[in-house]
Coordinates of C-alpha atoms in Angstrom, one line a residue:
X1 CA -62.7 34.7 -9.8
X2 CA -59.8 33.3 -11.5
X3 CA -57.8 30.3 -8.9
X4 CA -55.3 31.8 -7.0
X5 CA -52.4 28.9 -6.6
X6 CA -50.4 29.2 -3.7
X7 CA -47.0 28.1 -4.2
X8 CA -43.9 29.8 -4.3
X9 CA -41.8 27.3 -6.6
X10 CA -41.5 26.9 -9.8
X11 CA -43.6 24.0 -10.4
X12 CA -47.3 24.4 -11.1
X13 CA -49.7 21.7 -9.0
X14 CA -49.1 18.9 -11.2
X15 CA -45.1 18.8 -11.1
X16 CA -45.1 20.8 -14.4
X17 CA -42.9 23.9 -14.4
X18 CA -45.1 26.6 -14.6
X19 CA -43.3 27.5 -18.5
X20 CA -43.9 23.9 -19.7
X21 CA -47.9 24.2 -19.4
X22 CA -49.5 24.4 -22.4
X23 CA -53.3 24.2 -20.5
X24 CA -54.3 25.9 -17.9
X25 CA -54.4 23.2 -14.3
X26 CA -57.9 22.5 -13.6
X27 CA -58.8 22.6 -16.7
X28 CA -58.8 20.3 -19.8
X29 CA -59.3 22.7 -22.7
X30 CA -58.4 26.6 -21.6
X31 CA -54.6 27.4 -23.2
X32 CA -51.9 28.8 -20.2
X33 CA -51.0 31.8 -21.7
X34 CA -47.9 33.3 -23.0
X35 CA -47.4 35.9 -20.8
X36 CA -48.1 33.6 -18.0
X37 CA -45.1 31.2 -19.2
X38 CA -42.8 34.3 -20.1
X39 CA -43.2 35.4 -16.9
X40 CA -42.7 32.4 -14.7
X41 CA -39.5 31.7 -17.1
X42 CA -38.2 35.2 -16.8
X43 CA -39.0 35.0 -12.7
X44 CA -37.6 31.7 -11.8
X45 CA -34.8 32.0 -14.5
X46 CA -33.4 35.2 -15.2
X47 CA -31.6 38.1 -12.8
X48 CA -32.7 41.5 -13.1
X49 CA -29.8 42.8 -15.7
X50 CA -29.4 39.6 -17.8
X51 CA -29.9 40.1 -21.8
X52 CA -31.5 37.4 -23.5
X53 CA -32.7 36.8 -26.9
X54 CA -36.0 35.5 -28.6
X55 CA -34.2 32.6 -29.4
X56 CA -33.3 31.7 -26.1
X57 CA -36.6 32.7 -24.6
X58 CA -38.3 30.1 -27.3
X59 CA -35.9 27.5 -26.5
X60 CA -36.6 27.9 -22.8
X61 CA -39.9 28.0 -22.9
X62 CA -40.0 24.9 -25.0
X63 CA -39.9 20.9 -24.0
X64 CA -37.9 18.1 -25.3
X65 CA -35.3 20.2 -27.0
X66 CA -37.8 21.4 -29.3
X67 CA -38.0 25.4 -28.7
X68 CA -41.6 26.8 -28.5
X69 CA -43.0 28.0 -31.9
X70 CA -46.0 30.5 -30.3
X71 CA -46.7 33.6 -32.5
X72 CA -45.9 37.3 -31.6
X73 CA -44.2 36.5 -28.5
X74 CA -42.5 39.8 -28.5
X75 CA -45.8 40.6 -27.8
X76 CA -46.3 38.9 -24.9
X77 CA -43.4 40.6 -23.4
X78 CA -44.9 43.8 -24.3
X79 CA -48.2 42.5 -22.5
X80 CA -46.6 42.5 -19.7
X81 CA -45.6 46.3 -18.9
X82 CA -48.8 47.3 -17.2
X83 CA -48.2 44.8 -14.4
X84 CA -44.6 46.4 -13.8
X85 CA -42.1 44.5 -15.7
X86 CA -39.8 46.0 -17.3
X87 CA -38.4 44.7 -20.5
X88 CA -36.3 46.7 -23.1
X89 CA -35.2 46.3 -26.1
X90 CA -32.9 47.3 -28.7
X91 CA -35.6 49.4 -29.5
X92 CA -35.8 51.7 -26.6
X93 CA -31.7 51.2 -25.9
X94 CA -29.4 51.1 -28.7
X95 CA -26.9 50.0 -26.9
X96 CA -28.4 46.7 -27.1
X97 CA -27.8 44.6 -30.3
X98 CA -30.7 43.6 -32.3
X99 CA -33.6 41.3 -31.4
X100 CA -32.0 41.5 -27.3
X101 CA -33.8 42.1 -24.2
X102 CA -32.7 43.1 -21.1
X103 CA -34.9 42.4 -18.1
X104 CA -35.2 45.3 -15.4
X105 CA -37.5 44.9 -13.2
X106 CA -39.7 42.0 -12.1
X107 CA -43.3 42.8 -12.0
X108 CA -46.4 40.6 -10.5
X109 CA -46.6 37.0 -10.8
X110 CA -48.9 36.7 -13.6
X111 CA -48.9 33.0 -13.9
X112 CA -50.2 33.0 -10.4
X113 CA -53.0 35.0 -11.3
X114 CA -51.8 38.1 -10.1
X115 CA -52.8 41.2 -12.4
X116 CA -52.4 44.8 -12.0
X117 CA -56.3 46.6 -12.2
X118 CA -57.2 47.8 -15.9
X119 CA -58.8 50.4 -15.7
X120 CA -61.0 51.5 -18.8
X121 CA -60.1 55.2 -20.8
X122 CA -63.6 57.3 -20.2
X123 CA -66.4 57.6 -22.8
X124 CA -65.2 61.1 -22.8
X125 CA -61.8 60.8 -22.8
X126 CA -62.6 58.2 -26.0
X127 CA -64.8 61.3 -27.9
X128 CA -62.0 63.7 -27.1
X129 CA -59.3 61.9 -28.6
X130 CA -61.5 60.2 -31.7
X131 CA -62.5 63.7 -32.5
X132 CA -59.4 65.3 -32.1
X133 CA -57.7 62.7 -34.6
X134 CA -60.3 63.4 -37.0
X135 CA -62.2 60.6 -36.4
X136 CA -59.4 58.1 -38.9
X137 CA -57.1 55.3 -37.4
X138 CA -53.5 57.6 -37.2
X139 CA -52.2 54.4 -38.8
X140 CA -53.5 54.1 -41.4
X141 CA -55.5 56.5 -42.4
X142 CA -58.4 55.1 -42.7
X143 CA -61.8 56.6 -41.4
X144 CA -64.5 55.3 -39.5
X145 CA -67.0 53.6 -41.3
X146 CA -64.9 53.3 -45.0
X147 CA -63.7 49.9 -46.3
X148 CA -60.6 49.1 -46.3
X149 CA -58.7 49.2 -49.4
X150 CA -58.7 45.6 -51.2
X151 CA -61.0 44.3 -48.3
X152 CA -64.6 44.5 -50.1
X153 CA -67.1 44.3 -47.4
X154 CA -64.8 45.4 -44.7
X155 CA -65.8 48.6 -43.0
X156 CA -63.4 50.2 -40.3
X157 CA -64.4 51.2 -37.1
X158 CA -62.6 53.3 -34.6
X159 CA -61.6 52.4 -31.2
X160 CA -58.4 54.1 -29.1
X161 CA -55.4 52.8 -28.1
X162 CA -52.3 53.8 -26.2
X163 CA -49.5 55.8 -28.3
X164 CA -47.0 52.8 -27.2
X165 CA -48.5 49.6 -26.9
X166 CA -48.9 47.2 -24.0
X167 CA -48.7 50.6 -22.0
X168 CA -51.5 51.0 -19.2
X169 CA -54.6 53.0 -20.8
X170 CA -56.2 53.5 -17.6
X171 CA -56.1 57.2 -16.4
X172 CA -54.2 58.4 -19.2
X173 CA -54.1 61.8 -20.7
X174 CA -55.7 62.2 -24.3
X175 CA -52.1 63.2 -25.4
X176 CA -50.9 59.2 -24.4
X177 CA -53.7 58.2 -26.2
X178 CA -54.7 57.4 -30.1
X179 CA -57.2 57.0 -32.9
X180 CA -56.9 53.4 -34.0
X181 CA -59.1 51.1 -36.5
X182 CA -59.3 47.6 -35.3
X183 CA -56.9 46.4 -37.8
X184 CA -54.2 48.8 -36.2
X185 CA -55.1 48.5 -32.2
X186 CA -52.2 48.3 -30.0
X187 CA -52.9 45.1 -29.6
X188 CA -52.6 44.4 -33.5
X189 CA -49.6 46.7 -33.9
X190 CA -47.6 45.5 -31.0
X191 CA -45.5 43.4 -33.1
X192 CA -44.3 47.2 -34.7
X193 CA -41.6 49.5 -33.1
X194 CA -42.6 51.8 -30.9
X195 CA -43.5 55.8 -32.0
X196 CA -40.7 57.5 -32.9
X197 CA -39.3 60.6 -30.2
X198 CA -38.7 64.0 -31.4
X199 CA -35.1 63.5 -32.1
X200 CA -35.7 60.7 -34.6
X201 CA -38.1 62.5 -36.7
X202 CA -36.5 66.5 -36.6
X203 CA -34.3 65.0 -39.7
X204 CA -37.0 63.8 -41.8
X205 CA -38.4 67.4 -41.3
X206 CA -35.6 69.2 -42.0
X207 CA -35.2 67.5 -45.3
X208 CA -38.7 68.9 -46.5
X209 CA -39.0 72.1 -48.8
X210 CA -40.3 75.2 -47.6
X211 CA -43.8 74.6 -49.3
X212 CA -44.0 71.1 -47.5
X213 CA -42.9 72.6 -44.1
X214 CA -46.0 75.1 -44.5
X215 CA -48.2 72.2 -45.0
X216 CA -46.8 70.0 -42.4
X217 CA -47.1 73.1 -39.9
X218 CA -50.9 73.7 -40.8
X219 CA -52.0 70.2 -40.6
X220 CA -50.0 69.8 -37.3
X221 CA -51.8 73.3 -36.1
X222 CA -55.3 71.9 -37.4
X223 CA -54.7 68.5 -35.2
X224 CA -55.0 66.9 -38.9
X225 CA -54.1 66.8 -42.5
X226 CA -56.5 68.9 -44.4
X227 CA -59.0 67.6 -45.9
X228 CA -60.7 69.0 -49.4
X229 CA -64.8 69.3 -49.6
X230 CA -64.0 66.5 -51.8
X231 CA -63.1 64.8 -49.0
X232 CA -65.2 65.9 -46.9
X233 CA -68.0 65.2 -48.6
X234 CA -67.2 61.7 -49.5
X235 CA -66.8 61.6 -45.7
X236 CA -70.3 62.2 -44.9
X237 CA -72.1 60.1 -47.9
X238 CA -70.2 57.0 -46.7
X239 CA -72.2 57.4 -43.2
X240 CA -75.6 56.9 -44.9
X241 CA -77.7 54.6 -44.5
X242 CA -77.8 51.9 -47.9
X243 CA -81.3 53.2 -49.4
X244 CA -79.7 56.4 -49.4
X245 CA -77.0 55.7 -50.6
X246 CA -78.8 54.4 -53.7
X247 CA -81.0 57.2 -53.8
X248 CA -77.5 59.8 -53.3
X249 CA -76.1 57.8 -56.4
X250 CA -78.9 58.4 -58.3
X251 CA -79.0 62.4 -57.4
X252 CA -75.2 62.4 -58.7
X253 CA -76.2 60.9 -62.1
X254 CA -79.2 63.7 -62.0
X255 CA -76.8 66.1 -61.2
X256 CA -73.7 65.0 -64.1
X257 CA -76.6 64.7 -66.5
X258 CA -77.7 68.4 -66.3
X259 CA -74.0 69.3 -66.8

């Protein structure tokens, strides 16, 4: 069980404030995380209302008047939804200029050790919504088991992640819920705007020709874009094993040759 550290200030054990640590007290080599340090920052001070900016949150969360350089931490914020903070962003209010936050509600105290339960998405649930999507990341595109364009080698594989991410998975409905490759995961693609509504994409819709509504309609009736025997074939060859592979290339050539 992780240490629970009773103290309601803003200092960790050591004197350090609890944004200043860069490892975790106790130890001499496990990193204090980002979320932790946004957190106890945002807590300790910010006011439920305030706007701030990444700028601002790098220069608080750094030392010596040298702002924090850590990576994606508009993704730590995000990380921090399913224990009940609420952040927004010009993205979800567009009344707020670009690259603000506004804080709205404090959630647990995460650098205390303090996490909302995670509860894992059913292997059902999972096989519903992988089959549903066609069994190919919604990203991208990409299906399970084919390599990724200009990755030789690299071989997708599916897994499922929440529509917007850093959202809570556990309990959700299959409609919250989405086919992702492990390059696009929600926790890979939190650094990209969330989905877009209804409202932002009737426009784009309305622009299509008649022809391309018809198709838009059928693949959004099938649950996915069709896909030709072509396609479908190509599908089900990439799922064998290597030998047959071989052995399927080699009954192509058979077959091209007779032609």
């Amino acid at each position: 069980m992780k240490q629970q550290y009773k103290t309601d200030g803003p200092e960790s054990p050591d004197g350090t404030l609890w944004w200043h640590l860069k490892l975790t007290p106790g130890t001499k080599w496990q990193p204090y995380g980002g979320e932790k340090r946004l957190a106890a920052y945002l807590y300790f001070e910010a006011e439920v209302g305030d706007r701030f900016t990444m700028r601002e949150l790098r220069e608080g969360l750094g030392t010596d008047g040298v702002a924090d350089d850590a990576e994606q931490l508009n993704r730590r914020l995000r990380a921090l939804r399913p224990d009940d903070w609420i952040i927004r962003s010009y993205k979800d209010d567009h009344s707020l200029p670009p690259n603000t936050y506004r804080l709205e509600a404090v959630g647990t105290r995460v650098w205390l050790g303090e996490r909302n339960p995670r509860d894992k998405v059913s292997k059902l649930t999972e096989k519903v919504v992988i089959e549903r999507d066609g069994r190919r990341c919604v990203v991208c595109g990409v299906g399970a088991g084919e390599e990724y364009p200009g990755e030789p080698g690299s071989f997708a594989r599916m897994t499922i992640g929440h529509r917007v991410p850093g959202a809570r998975r556990g309990g959700a409905s299959p409609d919250d819920l989405q086919t992702e490759c492990a390059h696009h995961n929600e926790a890979a693609r939190d650094v990209l705007p969330d989905p877009e509504d209804f409202d932002e994409v009737l426009p784009a819709v309305r622009a299509l020709k008649r022809a391309e509504l018809r198709d838009v309609r059928n693949w959004m009736a099938a649950g996915r874009r069709s896909r030709s025997k072509l396609d479908l074939a190509y599908d089900r060859v990439l799922k064998l094993r290597p030998s047959e592979k071989e052995r399927m290339l080699e009954a192509i050539d058979d077959i091209i040759g007779d032609e």
